[in-house]
Tab-separated table of C-alpha atoms in Angstrom:
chain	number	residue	atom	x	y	z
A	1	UNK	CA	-13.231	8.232	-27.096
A	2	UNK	CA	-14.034	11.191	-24.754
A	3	UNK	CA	-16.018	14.398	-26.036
A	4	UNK	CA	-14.187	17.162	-25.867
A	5	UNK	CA	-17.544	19.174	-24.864
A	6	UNK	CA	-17.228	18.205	-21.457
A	7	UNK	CA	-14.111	20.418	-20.918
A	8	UNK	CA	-15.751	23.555	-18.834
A	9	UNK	CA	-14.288	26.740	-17.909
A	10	UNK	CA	-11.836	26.639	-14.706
A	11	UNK	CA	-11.181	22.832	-14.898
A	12	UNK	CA	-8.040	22.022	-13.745
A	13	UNK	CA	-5.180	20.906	-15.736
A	14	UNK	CA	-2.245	18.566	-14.983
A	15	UNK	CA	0.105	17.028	-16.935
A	16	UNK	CA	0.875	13.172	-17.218
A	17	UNK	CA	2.894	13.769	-13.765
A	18	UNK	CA	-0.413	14.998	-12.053
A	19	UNK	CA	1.431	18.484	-11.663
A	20	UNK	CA	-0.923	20.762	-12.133
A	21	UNK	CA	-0.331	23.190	-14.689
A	22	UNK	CA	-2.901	25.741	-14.606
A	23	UNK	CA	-7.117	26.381	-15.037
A	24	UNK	CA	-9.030	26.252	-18.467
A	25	UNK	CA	-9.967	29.625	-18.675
A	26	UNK	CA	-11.968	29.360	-22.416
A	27	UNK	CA	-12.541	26.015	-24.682
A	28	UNK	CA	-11.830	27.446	-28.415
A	29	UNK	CA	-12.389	25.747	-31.726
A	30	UNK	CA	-9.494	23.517	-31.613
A	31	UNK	CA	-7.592	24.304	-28.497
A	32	UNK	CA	-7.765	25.124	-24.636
A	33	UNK	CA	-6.820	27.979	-23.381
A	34	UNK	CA	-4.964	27.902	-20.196
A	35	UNK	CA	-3.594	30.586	-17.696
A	36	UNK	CA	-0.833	29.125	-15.917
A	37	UNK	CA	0.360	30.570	-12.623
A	38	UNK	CA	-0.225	33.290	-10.343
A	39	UNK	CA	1.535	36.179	-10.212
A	40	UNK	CA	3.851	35.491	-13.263
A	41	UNK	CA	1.454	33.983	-15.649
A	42	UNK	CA	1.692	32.414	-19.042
A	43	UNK	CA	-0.802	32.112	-21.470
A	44	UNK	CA	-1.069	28.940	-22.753
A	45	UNK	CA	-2.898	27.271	-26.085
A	46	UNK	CA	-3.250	23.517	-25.991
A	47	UNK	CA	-4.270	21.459	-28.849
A	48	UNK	CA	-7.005	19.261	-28.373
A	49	UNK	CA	-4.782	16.461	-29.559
A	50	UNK	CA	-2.045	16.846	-26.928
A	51	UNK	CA	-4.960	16.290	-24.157
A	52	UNK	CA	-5.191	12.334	-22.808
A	53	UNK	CA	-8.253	12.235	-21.104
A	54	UNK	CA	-10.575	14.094	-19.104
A	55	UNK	CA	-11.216	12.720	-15.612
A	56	UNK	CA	-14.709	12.348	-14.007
A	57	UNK	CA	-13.777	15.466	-11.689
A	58	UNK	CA	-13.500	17.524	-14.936
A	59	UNK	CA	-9.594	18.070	-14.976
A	60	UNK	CA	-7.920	17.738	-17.901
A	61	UNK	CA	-4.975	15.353	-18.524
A	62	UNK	CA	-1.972	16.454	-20.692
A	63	UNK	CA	-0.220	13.869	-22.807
A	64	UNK	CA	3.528	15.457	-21.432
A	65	UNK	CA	4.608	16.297	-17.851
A	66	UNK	CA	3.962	19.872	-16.513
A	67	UNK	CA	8.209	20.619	-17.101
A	68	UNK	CA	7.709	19.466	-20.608
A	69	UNK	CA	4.496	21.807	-21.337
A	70	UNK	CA	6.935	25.291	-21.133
A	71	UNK	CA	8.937	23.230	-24.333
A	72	UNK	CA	6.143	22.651	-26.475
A	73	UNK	CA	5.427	26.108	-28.175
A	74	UNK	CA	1.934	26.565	-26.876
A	75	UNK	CA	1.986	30.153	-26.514
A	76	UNK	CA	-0.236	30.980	-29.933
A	77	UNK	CA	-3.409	30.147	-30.605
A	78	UNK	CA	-3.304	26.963	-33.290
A	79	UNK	CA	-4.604	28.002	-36.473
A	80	UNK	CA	-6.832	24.851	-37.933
A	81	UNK	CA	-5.981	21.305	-36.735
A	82	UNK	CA	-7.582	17.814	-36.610
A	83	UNK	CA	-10.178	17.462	-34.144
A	84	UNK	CA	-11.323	13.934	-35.406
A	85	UNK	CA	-9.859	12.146	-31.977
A	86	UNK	CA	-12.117	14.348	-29.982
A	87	UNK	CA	-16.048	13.061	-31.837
A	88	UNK	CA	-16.503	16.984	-32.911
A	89	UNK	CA	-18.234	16.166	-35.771
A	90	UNK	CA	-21.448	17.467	-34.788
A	91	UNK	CA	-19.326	20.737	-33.973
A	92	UNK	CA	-19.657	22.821	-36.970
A	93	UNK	CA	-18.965	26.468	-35.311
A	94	UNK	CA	-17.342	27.572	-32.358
A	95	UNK	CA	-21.357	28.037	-30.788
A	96	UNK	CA	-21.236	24.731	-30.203
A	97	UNK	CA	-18.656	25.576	-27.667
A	98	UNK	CA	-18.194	27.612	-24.355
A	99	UNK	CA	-19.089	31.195	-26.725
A	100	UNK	CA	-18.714	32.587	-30.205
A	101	UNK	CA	-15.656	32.484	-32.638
A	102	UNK	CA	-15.604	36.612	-32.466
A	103	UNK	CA	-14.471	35.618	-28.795
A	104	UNK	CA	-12.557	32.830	-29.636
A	105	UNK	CA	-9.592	35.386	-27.812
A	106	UNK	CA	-8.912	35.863	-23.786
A	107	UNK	CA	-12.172	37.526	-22.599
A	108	UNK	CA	-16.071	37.042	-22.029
A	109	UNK	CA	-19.472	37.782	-23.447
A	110	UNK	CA	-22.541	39.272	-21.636
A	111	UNK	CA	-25.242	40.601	-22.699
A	112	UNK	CA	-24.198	44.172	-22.405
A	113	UNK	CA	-20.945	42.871	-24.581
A	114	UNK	CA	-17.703	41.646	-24.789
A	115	UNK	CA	-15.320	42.518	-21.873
A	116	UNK	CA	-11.114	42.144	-21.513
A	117	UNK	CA	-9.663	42.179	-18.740
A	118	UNK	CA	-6.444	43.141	-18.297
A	119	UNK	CA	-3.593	42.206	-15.523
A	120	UNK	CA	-0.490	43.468	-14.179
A	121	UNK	CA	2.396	42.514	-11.355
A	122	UNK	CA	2.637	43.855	-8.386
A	123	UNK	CA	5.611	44.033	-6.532
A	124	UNK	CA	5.422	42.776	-2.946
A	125	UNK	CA	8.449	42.739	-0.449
A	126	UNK	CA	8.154	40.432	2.314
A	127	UNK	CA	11.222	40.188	5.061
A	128	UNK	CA	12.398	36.629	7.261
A	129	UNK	CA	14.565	36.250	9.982
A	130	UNK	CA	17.804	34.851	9.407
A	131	UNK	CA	20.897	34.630	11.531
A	132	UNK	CA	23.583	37.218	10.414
A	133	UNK	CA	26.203	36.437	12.582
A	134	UNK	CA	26.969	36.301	16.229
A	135	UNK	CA	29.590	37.858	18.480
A	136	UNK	CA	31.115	35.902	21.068
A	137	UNK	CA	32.166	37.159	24.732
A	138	UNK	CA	34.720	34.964	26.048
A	139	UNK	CA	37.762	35.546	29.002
A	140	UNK	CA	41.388	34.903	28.771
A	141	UNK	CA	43.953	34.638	31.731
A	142	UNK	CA	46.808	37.681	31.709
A	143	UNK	CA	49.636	37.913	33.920
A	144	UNK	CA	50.964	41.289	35.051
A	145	UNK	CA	53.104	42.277	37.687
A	146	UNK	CA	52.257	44.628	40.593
A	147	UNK	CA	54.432	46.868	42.544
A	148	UNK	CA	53.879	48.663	45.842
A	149	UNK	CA	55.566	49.647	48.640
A	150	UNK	CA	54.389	48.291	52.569
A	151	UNK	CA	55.201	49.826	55.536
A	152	UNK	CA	56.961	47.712	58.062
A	153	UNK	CA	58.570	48.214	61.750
A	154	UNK	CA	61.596	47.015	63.579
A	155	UNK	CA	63.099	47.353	66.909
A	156	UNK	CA	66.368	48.511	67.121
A	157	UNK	CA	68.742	48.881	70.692
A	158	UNK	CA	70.058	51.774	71.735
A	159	UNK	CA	72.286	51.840	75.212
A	160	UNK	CA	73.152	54.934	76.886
A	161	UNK	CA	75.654	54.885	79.410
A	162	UNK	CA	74.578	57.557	82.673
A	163	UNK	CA	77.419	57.949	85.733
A	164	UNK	CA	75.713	56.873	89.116
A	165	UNK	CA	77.215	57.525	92.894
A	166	UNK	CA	75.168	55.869	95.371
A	167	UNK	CA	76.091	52.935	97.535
A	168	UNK	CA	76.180	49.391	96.273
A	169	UNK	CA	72.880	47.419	97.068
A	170	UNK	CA	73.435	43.532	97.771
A	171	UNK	CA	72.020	42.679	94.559
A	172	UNK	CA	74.879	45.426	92.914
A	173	UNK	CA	77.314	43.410	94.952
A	174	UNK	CA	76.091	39.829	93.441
A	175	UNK	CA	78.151	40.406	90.628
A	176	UNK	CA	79.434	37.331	88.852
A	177	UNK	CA	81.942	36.617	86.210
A	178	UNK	CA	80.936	36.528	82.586
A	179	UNK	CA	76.774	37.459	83.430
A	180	UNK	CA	74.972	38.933	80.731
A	181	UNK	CA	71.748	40.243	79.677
A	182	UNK	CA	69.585	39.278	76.752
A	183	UNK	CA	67.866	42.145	74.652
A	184	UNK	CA	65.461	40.373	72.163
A	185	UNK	CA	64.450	42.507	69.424
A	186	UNK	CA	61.872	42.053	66.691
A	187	UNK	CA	60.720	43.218	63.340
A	188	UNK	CA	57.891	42.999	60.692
A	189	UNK	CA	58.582	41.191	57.224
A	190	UNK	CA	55.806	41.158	54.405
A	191	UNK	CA	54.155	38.351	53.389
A	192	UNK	CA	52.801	38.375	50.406
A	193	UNK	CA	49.445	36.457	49.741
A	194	UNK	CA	46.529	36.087	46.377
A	195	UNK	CA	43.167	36.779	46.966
A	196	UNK	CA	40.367	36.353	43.957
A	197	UNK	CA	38.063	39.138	43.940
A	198	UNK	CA	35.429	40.057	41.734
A	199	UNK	CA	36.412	43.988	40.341
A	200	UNK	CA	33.900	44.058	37.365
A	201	UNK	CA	30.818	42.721	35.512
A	202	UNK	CA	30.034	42.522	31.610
A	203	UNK	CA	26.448	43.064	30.623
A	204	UNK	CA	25.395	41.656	27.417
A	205	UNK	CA	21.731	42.581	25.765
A	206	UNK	CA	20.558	42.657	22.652
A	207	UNK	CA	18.086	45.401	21.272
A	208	UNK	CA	16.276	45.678	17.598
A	209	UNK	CA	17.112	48.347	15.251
A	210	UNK	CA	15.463	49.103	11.694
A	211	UNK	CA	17.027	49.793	9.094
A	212	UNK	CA	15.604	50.291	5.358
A	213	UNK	CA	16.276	48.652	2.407
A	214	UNK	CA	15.688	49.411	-0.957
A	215	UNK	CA	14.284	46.721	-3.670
A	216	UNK	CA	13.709	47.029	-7.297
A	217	UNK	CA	12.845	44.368	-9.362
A	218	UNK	CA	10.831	44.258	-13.098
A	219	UNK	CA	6.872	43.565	-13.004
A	220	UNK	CA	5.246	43.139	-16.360
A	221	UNK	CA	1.698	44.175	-17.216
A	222	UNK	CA	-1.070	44.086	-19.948
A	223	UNK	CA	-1.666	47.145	-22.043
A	224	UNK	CA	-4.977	47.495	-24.291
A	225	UNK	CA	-4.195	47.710	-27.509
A	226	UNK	CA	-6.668	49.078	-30.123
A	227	UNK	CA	-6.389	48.313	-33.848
A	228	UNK	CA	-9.017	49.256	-35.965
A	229	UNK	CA	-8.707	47.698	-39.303
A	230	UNK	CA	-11.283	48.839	-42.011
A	231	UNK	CA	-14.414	50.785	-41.661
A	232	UNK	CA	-15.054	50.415	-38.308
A	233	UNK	CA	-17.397	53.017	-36.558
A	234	UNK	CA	-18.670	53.691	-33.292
A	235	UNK	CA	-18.078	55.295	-29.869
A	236	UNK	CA	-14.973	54.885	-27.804
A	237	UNK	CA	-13.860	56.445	-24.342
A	238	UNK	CA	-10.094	57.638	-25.141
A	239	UNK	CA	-7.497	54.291	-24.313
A	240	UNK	CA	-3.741	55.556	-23.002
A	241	UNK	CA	-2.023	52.717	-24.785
A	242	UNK	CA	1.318	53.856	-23.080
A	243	UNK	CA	-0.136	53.810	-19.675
A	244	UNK	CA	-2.410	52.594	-17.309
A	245	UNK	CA	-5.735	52.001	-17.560
């Protein structure tokens, strides 16, 4: 059977799944008390009896699984309790242990004292990239028609008839029956012909804006709370209860 004395002070603490569920931040009279987590802690009190060993390293062994510890009730200190499985015998007063029953509760001894300390949440914001969405830039194929108007030339004949009197040359006199002349005479038609040209260019960038964003969420924190109970005297600096310390 293991001695419970060899629990110290930040030992780690898993459960039977060897998830770790938090640090042994005192050793009381009959329980451990355990701070689990970091920024959203939770005060835990374990009963000796629910621990399964201790391992050479010092960490502590639960006898349930770290999901199973939040079920258990463990956030009150046990009041009395069998510590017969753990050979405290010799252990008469919580001196025997890691300091005195008057600090039995969350905080230390010195010499000058006992001090608390006390904790709060801070919120922290923290941003990641993420796509948002996306535009896409694509080109489709339109048909229109086009209408202009092209100049074009053409030849056209004119005969003029002018009276003559001279005399008859022997080329005038080779006249033959039925001769003729030929006047050919030409013009332009359009012809109408596609050619692909580049007329414009889309430029696509992208370029980093900032916007701001407002978050709000609810952090919790420890007040001091004085009680005085009896005839209790002494000195005191004044303690704001409702407010920071």
């Amino acid at each position: 059977m293991q001695n419970a004395t060899q629990i110290q002070t930040g030992a780690t603490v898993v459960g039977s799944d060897n998830q770790k569920v938090g640090d042994v931040a005192e050793v009381g009279l009959n329980y451990i008390y355990v701070r689990k987590g970091l920024i959203f802690t939770k005060d835990l009190f374990i009963p000796f009896g629910e621990i399964q060993s201790i391992d050479g390293d010092g960490s502590v062994m639960l006898n349930v699984t770290k999901d199973e510890v939040d079920t258990m009730g463990w956030d009150t200190v046990p009041e009395g309790g069998s510590t017969t499985d753990w050979n405290r015998e010799s252990a008469t007063t919580s001196a025997d242990w890691n300091g005195d029953p008057a600090t039995s509760s969350i905080g230390t001894r010195s010499e000058d004292g006992t001090r608390l300390t006390r904790s709060e949440e801070q919120l922290r914001a923290d941003t990641r990239r993420e796509q948002a969405g996306e535009v896409r830039v694509g080109k489709d194929v339109v048909e229109e028609r086009q209408t202009f108007d092209v100049p074009v030339e053409r030849e056209e004949v004119e005969i003029r008839r002018h009276p003559v009197d001279r005399p008859a040359t022997a080329d005038d006199m080779a006249y033959q029956q039925g001769e003729s002349v030929r006047v050919p005479v030409t013009a332009e038609h359009v012809e109408v012909t596609k050619e692909p040209r580049v007329v414009e260019e889309l430029e696509i960038d992208k370029r980093r804006v900032t916007d701001t964003e407002r978050v709000d969420d609810t952090v919790r924190k420890e007040r001091f709370d004085v009680d005085r109970q009896g005839d209790v005297r002494g000195t005191a600096e004044p303690l704001d209860t409702n407010d920071d310390a």
